[in-house]
mmCIF file of C-alpha atoms in Angstrom:
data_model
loop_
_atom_site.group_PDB
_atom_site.id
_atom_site.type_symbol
_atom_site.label_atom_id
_atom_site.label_comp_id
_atom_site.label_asym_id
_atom_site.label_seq_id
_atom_site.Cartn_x
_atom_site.Cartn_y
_atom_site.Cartn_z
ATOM 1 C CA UNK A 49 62.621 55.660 42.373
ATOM 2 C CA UNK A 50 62.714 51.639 41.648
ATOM 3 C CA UNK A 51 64.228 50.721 38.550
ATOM 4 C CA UNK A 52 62.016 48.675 36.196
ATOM 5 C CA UNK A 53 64.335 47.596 34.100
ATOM 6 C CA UNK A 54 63.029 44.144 32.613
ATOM 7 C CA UNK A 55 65.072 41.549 33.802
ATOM 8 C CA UNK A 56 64.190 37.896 33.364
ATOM 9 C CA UNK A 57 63.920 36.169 36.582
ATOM 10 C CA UNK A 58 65.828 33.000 37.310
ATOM 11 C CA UNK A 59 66.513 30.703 39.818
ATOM 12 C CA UNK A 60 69.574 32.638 41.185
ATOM 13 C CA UNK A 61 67.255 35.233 42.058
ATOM 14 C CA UNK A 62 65.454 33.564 43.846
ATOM 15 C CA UNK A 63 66.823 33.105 47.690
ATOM 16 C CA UNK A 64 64.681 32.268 50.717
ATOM 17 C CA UNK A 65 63.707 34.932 53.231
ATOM 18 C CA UNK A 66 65.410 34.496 56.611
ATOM 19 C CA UNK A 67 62.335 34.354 58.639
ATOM 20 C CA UNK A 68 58.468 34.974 58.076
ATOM 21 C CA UNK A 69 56.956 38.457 57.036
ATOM 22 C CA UNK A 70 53.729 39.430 58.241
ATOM 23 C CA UNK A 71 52.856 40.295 54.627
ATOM 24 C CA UNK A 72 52.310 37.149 53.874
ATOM 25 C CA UNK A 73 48.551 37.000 54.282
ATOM 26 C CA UNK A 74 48.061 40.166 51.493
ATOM 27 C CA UNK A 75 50.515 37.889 49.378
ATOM 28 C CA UNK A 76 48.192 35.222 49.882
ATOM 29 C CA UNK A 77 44.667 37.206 48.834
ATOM 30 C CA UNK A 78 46.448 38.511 45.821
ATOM 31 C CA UNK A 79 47.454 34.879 44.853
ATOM 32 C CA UNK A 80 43.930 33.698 44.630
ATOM 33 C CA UNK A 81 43.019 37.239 43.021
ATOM 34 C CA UNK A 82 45.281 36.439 40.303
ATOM 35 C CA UNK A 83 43.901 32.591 39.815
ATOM 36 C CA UNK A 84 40.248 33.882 39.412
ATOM 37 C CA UNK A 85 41.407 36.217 36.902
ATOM 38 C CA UNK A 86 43.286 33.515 35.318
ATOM 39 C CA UNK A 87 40.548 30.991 35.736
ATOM 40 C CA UNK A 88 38.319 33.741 33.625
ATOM 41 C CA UNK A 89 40.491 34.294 30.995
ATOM 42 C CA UNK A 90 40.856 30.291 30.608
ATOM 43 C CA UNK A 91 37.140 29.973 30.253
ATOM 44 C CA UNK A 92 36.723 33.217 28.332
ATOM 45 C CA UNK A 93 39.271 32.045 25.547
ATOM 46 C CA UNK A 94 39.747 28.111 25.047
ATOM 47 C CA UNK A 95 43.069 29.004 23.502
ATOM 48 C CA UNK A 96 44.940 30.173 26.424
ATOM 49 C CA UNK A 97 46.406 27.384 28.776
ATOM 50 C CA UNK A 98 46.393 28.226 32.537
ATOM 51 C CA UNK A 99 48.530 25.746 33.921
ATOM 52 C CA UNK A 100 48.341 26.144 37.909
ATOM 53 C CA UNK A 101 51.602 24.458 39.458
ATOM 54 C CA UNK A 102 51.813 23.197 42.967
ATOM 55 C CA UNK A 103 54.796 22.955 44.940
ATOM 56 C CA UNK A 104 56.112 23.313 48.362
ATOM 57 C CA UNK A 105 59.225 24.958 46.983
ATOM 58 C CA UNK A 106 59.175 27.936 45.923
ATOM 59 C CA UNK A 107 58.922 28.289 41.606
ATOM 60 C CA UNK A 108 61.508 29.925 39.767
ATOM 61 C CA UNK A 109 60.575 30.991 36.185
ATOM 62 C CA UNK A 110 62.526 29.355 33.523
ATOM 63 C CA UNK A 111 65.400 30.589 31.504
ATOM 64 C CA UNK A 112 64.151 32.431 28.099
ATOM 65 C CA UNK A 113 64.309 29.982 25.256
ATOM 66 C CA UNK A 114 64.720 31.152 21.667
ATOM 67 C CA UNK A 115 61.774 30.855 19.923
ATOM 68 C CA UNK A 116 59.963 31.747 16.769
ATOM 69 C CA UNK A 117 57.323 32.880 18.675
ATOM 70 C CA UNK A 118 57.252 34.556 21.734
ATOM 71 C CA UNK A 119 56.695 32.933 25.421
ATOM 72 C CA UNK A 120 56.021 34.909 28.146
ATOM 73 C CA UNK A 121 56.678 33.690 31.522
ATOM 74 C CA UNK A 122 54.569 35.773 34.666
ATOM 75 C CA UNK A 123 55.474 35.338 38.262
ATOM 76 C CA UNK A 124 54.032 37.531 40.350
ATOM 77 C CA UNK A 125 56.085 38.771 42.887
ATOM 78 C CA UNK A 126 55.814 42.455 44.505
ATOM 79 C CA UNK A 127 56.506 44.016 47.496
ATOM 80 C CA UNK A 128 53.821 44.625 50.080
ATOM 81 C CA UNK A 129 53.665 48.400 49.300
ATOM 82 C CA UNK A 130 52.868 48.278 45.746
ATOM 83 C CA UNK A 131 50.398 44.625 46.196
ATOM 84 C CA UNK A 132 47.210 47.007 46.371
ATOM 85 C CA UNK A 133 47.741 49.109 43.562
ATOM 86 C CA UNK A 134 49.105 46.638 41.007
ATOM 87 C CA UNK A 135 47.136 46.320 37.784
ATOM 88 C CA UNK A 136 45.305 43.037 37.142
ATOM 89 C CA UNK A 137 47.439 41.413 33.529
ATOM 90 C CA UNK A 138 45.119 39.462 31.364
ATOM 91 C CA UNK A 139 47.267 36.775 29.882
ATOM 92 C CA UNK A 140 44.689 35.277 27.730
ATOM 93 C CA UNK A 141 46.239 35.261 24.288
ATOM 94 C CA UNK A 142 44.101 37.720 21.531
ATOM 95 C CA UNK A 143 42.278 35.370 19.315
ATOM 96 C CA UNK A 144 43.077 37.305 15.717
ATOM 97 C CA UNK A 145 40.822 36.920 11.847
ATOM 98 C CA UNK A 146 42.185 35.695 8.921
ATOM 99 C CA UNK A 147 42.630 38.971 7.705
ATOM 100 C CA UNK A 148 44.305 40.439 10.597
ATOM 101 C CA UNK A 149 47.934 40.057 12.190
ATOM 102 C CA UNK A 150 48.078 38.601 15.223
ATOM 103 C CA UNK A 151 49.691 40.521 17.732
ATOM 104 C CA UNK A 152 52.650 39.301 19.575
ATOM 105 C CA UNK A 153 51.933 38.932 23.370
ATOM 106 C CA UNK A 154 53.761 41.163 25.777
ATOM 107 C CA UNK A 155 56.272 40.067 28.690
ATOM 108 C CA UNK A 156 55.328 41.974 31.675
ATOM 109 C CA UNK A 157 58.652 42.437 33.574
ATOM 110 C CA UNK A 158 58.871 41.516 37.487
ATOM 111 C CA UNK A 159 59.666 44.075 40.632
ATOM 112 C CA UNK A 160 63.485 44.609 41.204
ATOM 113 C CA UNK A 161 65.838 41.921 42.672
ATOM 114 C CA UNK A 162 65.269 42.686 46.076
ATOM 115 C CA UNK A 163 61.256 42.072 46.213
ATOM 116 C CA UNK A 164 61.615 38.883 44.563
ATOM 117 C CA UNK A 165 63.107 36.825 47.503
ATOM 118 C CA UNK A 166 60.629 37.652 49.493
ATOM 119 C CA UNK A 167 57.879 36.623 47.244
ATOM 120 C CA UNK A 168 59.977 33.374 46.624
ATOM 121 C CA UNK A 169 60.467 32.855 50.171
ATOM 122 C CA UNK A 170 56.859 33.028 50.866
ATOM 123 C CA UNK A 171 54.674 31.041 48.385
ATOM 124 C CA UNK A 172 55.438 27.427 50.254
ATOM 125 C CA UNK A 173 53.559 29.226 53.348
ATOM 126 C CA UNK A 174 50.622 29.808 52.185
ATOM 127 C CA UNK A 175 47.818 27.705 51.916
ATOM 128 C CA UNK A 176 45.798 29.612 49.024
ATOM 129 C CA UNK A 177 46.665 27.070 46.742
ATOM 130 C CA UNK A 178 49.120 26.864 43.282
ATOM 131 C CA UNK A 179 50.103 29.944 42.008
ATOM 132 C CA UNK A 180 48.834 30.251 38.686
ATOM 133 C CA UNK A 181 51.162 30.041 35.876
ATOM 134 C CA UNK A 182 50.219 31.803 32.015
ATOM 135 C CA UNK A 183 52.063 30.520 28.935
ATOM 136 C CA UNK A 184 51.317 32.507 26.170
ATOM 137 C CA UNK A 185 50.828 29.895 23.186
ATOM 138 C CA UNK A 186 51.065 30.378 19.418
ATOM 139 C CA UNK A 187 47.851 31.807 18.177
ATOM 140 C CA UNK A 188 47.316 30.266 14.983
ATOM 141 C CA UNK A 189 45.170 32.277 12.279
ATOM 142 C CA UNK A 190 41.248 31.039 12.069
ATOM 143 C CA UNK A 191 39.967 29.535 8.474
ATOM 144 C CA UNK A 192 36.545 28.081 7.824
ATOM 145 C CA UNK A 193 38.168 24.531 7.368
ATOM 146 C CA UNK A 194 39.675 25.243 11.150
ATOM 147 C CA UNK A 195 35.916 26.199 12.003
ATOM 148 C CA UNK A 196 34.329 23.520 10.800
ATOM 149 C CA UNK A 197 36.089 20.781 11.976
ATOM 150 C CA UNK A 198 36.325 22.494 15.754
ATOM 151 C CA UNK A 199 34.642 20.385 17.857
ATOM 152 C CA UNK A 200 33.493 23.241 19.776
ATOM 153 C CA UNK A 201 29.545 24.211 18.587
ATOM 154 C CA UNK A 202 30.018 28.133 19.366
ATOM 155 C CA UNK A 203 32.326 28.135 16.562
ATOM 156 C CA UNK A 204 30.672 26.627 13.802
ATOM 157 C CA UNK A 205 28.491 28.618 11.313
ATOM 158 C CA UNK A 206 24.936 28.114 12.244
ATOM 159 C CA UNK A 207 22.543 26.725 9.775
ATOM 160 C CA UNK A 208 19.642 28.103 8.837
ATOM 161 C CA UNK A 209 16.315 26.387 11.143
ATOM 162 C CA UNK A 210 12.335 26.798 10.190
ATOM 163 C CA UNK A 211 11.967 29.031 13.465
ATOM 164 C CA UNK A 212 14.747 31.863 11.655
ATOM 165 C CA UNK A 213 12.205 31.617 8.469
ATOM 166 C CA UNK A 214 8.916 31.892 10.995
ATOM 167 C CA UNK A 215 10.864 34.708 12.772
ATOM 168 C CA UNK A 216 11.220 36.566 9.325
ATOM 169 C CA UNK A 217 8.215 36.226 8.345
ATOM 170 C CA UNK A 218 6.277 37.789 11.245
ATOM 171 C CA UNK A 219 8.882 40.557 10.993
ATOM 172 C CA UNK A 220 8.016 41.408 7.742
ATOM 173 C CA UNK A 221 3.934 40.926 8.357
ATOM 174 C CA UNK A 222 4.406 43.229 11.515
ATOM 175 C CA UNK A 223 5.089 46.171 9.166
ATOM 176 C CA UNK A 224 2.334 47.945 7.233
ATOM 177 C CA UNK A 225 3.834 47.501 3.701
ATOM 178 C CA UNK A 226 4.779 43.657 4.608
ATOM 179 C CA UNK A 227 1.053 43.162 4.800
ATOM 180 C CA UNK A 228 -0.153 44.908 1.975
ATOM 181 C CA UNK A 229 2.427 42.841 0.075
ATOM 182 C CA UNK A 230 1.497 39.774 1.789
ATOM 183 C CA UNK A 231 -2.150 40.143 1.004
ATOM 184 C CA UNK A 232 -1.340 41.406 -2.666
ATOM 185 C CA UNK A 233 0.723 37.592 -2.745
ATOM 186 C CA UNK A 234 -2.526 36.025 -1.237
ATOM 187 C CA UNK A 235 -5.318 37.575 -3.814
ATOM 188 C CA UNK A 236 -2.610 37.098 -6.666
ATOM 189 C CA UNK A 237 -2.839 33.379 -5.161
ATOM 190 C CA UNK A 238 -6.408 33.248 -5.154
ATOM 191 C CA UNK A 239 -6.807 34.784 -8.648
ATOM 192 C CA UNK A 240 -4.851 32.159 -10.469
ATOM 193 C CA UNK A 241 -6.540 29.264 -8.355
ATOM 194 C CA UNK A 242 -10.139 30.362 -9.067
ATOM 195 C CA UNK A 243 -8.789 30.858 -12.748
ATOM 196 C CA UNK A 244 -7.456 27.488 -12.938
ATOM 197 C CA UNK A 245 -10.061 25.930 -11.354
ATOM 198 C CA UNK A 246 -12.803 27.640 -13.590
ATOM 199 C CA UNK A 247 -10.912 26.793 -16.754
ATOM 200 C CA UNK A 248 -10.937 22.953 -15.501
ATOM 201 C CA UNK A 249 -14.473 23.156 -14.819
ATOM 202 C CA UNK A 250 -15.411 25.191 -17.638
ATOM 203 C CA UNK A 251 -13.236 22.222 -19.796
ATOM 204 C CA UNK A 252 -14.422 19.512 -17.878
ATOM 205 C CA UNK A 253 -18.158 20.993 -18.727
ATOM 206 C CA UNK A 254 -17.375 21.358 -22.243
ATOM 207 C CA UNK A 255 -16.069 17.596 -22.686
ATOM 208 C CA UNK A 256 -19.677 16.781 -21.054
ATOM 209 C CA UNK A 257 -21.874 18.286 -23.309
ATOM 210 C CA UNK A 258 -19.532 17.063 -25.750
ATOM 211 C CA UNK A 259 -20.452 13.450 -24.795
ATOM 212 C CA UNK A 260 -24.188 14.008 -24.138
ATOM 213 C CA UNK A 261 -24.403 15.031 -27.895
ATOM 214 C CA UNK A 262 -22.290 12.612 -29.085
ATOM 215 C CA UNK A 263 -25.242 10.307 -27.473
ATOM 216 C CA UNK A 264 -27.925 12.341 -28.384
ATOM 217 C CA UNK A 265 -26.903 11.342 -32.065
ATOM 218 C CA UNK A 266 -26.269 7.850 -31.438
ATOM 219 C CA UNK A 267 -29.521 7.489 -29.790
ATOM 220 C CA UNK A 268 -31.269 9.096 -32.813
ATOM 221 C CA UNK A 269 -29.775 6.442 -35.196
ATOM 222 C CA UNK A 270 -30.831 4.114 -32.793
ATOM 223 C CA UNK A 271 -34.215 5.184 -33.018
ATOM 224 C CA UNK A 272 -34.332 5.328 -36.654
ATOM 225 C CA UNK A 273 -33.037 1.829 -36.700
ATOM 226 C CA UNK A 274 -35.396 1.111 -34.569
ATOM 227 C CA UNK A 275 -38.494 2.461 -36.596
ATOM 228 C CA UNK A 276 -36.950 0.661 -39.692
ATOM 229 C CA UNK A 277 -36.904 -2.421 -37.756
ATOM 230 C CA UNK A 278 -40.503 -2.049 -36.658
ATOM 231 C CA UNK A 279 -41.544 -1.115 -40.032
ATOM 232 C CA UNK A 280 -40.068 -4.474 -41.515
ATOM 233 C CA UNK A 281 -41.353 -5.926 -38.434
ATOM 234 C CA UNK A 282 -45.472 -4.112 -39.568
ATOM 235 C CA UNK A 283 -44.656 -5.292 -43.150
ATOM 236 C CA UNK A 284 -44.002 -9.061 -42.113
ATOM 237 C CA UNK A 285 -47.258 -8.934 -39.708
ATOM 238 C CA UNK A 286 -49.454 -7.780 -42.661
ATOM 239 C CA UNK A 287 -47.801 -10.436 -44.896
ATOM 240 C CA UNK A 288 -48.444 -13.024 -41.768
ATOM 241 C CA UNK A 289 -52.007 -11.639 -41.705
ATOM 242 C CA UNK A 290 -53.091 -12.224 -45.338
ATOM 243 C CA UNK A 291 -51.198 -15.783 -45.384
ATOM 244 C CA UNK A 292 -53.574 -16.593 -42.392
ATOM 245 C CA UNK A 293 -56.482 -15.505 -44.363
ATOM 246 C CA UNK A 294 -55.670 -17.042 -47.117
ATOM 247 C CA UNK A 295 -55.001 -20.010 -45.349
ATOM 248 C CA UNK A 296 -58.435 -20.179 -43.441
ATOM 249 C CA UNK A 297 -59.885 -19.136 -46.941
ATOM 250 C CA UNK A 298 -58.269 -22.589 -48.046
ATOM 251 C CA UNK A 299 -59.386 -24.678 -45.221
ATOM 252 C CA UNK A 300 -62.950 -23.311 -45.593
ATOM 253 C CA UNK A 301 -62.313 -24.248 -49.378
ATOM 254 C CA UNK A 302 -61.529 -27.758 -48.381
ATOM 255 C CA UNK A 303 -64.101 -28.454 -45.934
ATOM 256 C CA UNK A 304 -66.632 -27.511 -48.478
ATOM 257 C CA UNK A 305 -65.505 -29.147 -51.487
ATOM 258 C CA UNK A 306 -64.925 -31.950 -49.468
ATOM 259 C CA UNK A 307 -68.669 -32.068 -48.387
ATOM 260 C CA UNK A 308 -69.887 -30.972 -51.712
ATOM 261 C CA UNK A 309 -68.187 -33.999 -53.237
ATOM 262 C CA UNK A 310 -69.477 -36.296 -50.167
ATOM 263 C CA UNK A 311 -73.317 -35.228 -50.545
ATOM 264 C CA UNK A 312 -73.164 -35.074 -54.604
ATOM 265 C CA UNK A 313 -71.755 -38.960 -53.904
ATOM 266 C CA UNK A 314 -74.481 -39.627 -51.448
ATOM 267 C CA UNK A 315 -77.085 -38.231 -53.376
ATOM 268 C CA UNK A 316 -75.828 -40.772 -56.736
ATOM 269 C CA UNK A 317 -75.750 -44.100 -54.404
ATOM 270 C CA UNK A 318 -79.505 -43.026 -52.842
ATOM 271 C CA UNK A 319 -80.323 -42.693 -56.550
ATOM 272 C CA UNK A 320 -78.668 -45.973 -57.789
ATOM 273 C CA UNK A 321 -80.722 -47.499 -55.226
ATOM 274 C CA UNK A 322 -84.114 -45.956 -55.929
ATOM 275 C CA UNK A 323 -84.086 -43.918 -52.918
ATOM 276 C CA UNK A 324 -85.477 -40.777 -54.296
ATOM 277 C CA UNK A 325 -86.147 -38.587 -51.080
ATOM 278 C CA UNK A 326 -82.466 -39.775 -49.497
ATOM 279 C CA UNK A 327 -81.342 -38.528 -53.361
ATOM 280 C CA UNK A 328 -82.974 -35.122 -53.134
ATOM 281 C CA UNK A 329 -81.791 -34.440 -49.463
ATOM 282 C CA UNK A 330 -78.250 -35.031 -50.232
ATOM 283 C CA UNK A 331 -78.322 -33.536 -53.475
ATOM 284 C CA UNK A 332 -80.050 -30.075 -51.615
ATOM 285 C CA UNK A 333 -77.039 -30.145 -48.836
ATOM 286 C CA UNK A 334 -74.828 -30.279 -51.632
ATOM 287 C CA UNK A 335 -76.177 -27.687 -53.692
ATOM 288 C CA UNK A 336 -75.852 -24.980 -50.592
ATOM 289 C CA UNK A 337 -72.324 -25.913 -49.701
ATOM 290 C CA UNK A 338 -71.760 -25.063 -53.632
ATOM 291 C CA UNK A 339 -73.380 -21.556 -53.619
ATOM 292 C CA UNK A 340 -71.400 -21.049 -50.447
ATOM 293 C CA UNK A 341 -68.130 -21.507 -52.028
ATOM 294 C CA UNK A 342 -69.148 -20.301 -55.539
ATOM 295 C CA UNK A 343 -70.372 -16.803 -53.960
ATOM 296 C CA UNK A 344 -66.477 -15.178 -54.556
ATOM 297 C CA UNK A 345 -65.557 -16.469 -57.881
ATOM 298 C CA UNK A 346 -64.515 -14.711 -60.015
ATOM 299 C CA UNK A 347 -63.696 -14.390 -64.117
ATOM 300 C CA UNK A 348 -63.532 -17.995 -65.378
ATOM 301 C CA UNK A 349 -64.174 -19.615 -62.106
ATOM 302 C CA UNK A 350 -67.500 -18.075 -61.846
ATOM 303 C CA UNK A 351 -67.997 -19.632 -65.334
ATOM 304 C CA UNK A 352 -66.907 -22.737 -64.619
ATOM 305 C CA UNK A 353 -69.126 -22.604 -60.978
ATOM 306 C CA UNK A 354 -72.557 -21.291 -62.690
ATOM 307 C CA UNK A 355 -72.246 -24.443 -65.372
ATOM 308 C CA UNK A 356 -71.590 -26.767 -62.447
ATOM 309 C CA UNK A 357 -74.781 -25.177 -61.029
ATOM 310 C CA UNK A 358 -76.548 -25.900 -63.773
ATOM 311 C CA UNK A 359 -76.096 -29.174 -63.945
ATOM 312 C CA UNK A 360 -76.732 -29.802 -60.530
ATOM 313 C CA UNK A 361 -79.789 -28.109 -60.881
ATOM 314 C CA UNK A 362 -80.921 -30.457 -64.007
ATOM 315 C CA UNK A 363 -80.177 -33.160 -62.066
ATOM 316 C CA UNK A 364 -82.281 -32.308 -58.984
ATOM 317 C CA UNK A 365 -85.144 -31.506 -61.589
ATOM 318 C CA UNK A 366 -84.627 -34.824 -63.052
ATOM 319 C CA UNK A 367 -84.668 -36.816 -59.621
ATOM 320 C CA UNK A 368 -88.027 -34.387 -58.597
ATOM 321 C CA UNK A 369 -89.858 -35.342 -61.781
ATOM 322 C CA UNK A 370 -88.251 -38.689 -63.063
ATOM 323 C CA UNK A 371 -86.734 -37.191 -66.451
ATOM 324 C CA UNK A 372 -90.198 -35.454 -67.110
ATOM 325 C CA UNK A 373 -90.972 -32.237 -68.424
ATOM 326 C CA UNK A 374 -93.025 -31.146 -66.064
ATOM 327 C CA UNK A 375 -92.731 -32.381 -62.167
ATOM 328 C CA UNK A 376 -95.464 -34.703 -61.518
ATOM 329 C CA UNK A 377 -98.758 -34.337 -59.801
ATOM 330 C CA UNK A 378 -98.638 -36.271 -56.522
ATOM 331 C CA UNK A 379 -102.409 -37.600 -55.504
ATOM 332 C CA UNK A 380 -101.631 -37.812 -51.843
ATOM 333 C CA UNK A 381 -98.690 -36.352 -50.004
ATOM 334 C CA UNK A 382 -97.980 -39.807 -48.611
ATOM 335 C CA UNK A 383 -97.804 -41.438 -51.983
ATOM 336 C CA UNK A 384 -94.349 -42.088 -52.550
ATOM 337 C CA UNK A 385 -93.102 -41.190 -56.111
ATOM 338 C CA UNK A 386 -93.196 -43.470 -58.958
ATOM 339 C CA UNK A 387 -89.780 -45.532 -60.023
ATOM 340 C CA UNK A 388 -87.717 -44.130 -62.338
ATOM 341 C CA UNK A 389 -87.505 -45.562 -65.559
ATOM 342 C CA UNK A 390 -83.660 -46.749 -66.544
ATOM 343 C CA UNK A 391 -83.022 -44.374 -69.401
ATOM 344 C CA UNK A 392 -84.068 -41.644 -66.229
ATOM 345 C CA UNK A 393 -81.786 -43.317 -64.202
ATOM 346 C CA UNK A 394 -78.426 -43.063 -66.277
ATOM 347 C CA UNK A 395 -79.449 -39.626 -67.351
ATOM 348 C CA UNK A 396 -79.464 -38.651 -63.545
ATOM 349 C CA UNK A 397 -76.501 -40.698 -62.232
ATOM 350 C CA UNK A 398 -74.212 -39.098 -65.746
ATOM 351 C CA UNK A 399 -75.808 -35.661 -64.484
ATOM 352 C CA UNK A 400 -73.969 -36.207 -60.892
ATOM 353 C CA UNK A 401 -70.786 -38.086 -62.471
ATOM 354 C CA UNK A 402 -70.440 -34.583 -64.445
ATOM 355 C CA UNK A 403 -70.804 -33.042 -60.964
ATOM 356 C CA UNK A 404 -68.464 -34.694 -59.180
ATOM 357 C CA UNK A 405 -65.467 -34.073 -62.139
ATOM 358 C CA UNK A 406 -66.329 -30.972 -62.137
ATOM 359 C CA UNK A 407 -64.879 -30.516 -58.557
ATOM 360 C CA UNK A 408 -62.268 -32.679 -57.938
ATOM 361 C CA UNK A 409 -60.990 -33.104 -54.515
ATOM 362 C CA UNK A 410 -59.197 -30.106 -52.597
ATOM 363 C CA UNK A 411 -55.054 -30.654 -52.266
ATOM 364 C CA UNK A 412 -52.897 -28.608 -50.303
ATOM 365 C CA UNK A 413 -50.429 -26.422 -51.897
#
């Protein structure tokens, strides 16, 4: 039975083999065994330290130093008969939560004293490589502060990214009741934007007709304005209308009194000079311009016209029969009439002097 009592191994133990062993080569695949594992462990945990240590000597562990926390020291050394079965140690350290102790690593103990020479006396032989050496370091308790400022990514919380929110979302829409709610969302949607946007039309509608009656009224007063204006304008036309007839009523006014006044004075100089038939034409021309303009008079200008009349009448008697009674008998037609006597002739030319102040010449108002 071999004891396996845990003794630390030091250099005193360790004494070089007299010659070689021919287990050297199985000492040799279980050295590199033990580095994979070690090699995995590193990469598994980032907190362990694998340390491999090269040297043609052999390696003698260190002396156990007090500590706070405990160091364990492996060196694997075994005798040939007990290389196949032994157990593979995982030396990473146990990375522990806040909440949780962390557990104390364990020394694993070597073979007795007389397999550890050997061991000793072999490792500058082989040609495997360094024999891997653990150290169990302090594990120090993880905190989110320790987290976040890790440099390593695997250890910070993730943040949220659109694709997690996509991902949800077709997770939910692949059940049955995640689409009925999704489509109840998407007609509750439309409902309040066909509401909306029929209240804004029905408003912006409304504010329309609002406008188009506000100018339907304005165009009305417009319009009456408009017919007031054109009234007024109507009223002043008429008024322009009767001032133009009045005024061509005036200008035919002057132009006959004007020649009434020129043939009455033609008619008294043709008389004065004993021109009786250059007398009676004048007087005649005279006479129609007179009934021409007397024909409207009215009230006391018709008075005033039908004793003008008469006169003129008396006098063209007076030049016809030379102040007679009765007109005189003419033997031949080519006889001219006898010469006035003078009495006749004053009678005649005070007849025409009446005539003539009795229309006085025409002046513009």
């Amino acid at each position: 039975m071999t004891d396996t009592t845990k003794t630390p191994v030091t250099e005193a133990s360790a004494a070089p083999l007299p010659g070689p062993d021919p287990r050297l080569d199985r000492l040799a695949v279980f050295s590199r065994e033990l580095e994979a594992v070690a090699g995995n462990a590193a990469v598994t945990d980032p907190v362990a330290v694998t340390e491999p240590v090269a040297s043609p000597e052999p390696v003698a562990s260190p002396e156990p130093v007090a500590s706070p926390e405990p160091v364990a020291i492996i060196e694997a050394a075994a005798p040939a008969d007990t290389l196949v079965n032994m157990p593979v140690i995982d030396t990473a350290p146990i990375m522990a939560r806040e909440d949780q102790p962390v557990p104390e690593p364990e020394a694993v103990a070597p073979e007795p004293k007389a397999v550890a020479p050997e061991a000793e006396a072999v490792a500058p032989k082989t040609e495997a490589g360094p024999v891997p050496r653990t150290e169990a370091r302090k594990v120090e308790p993880m905190t989110r502060e320790s987290a976040l400022d890790s440099k390593d990514p695997a250890k910070k919380p993730s943040e949220p990214q659109p694709s997690d929110l996509w991902a949800v979302l077709r997770a939910i829409l692949s059940t049955p009741w995640g689409r009925r709610i999704a489509l109840v969302i998407v007609g509750i949607v439309l409902f309040f934007t066909g509401y909306v946007s029929g209240r804004w039309g029905r408003s912006d509608l409304h504010s329309q007709l609002s406008d188009r009656k506000q100018e339907i009224v304005r165009f009305k007063k417009e319009v009456e304005n408009y017919k007031v204006e054109v009234e007024s304008v109507v009223i002043e036309r008429d008024q322009l209308r009767q001032r133009l007839r009045e005024s061509e009523e005036k200008r035919e006014f002057y132009k006959q009194r004007d020649k009434i006044r020129k043939y009455v004075s033609d008619a008294r100089r043709a008389w004065e000079a004993r021109n009786v038939k250059e007398a009676l034409e004048a007087l005649h021309k005279a006479n129609i311009h007179f009934q021409s303009e007397a024909r409207d008079a009215k009230g006391v200008s018709n008075y005033l016209y039908r004793t003008i009349a008469r006169r003129m009448q008396q006098a063209l008697t007076a030049i016809e029969t030379d102040c007679a009674d009765s007109k005189p008998v003419q033997s031949s037609a080519f006889e001219p009439p006898a010469v006035p006597a003078v009495p006749c002739l004053e009678r005649v030319n005070g007849l025409l002097q009446h005539v003539i102040d009795a229309l006085p010449p025409a002046r513009e108002d």
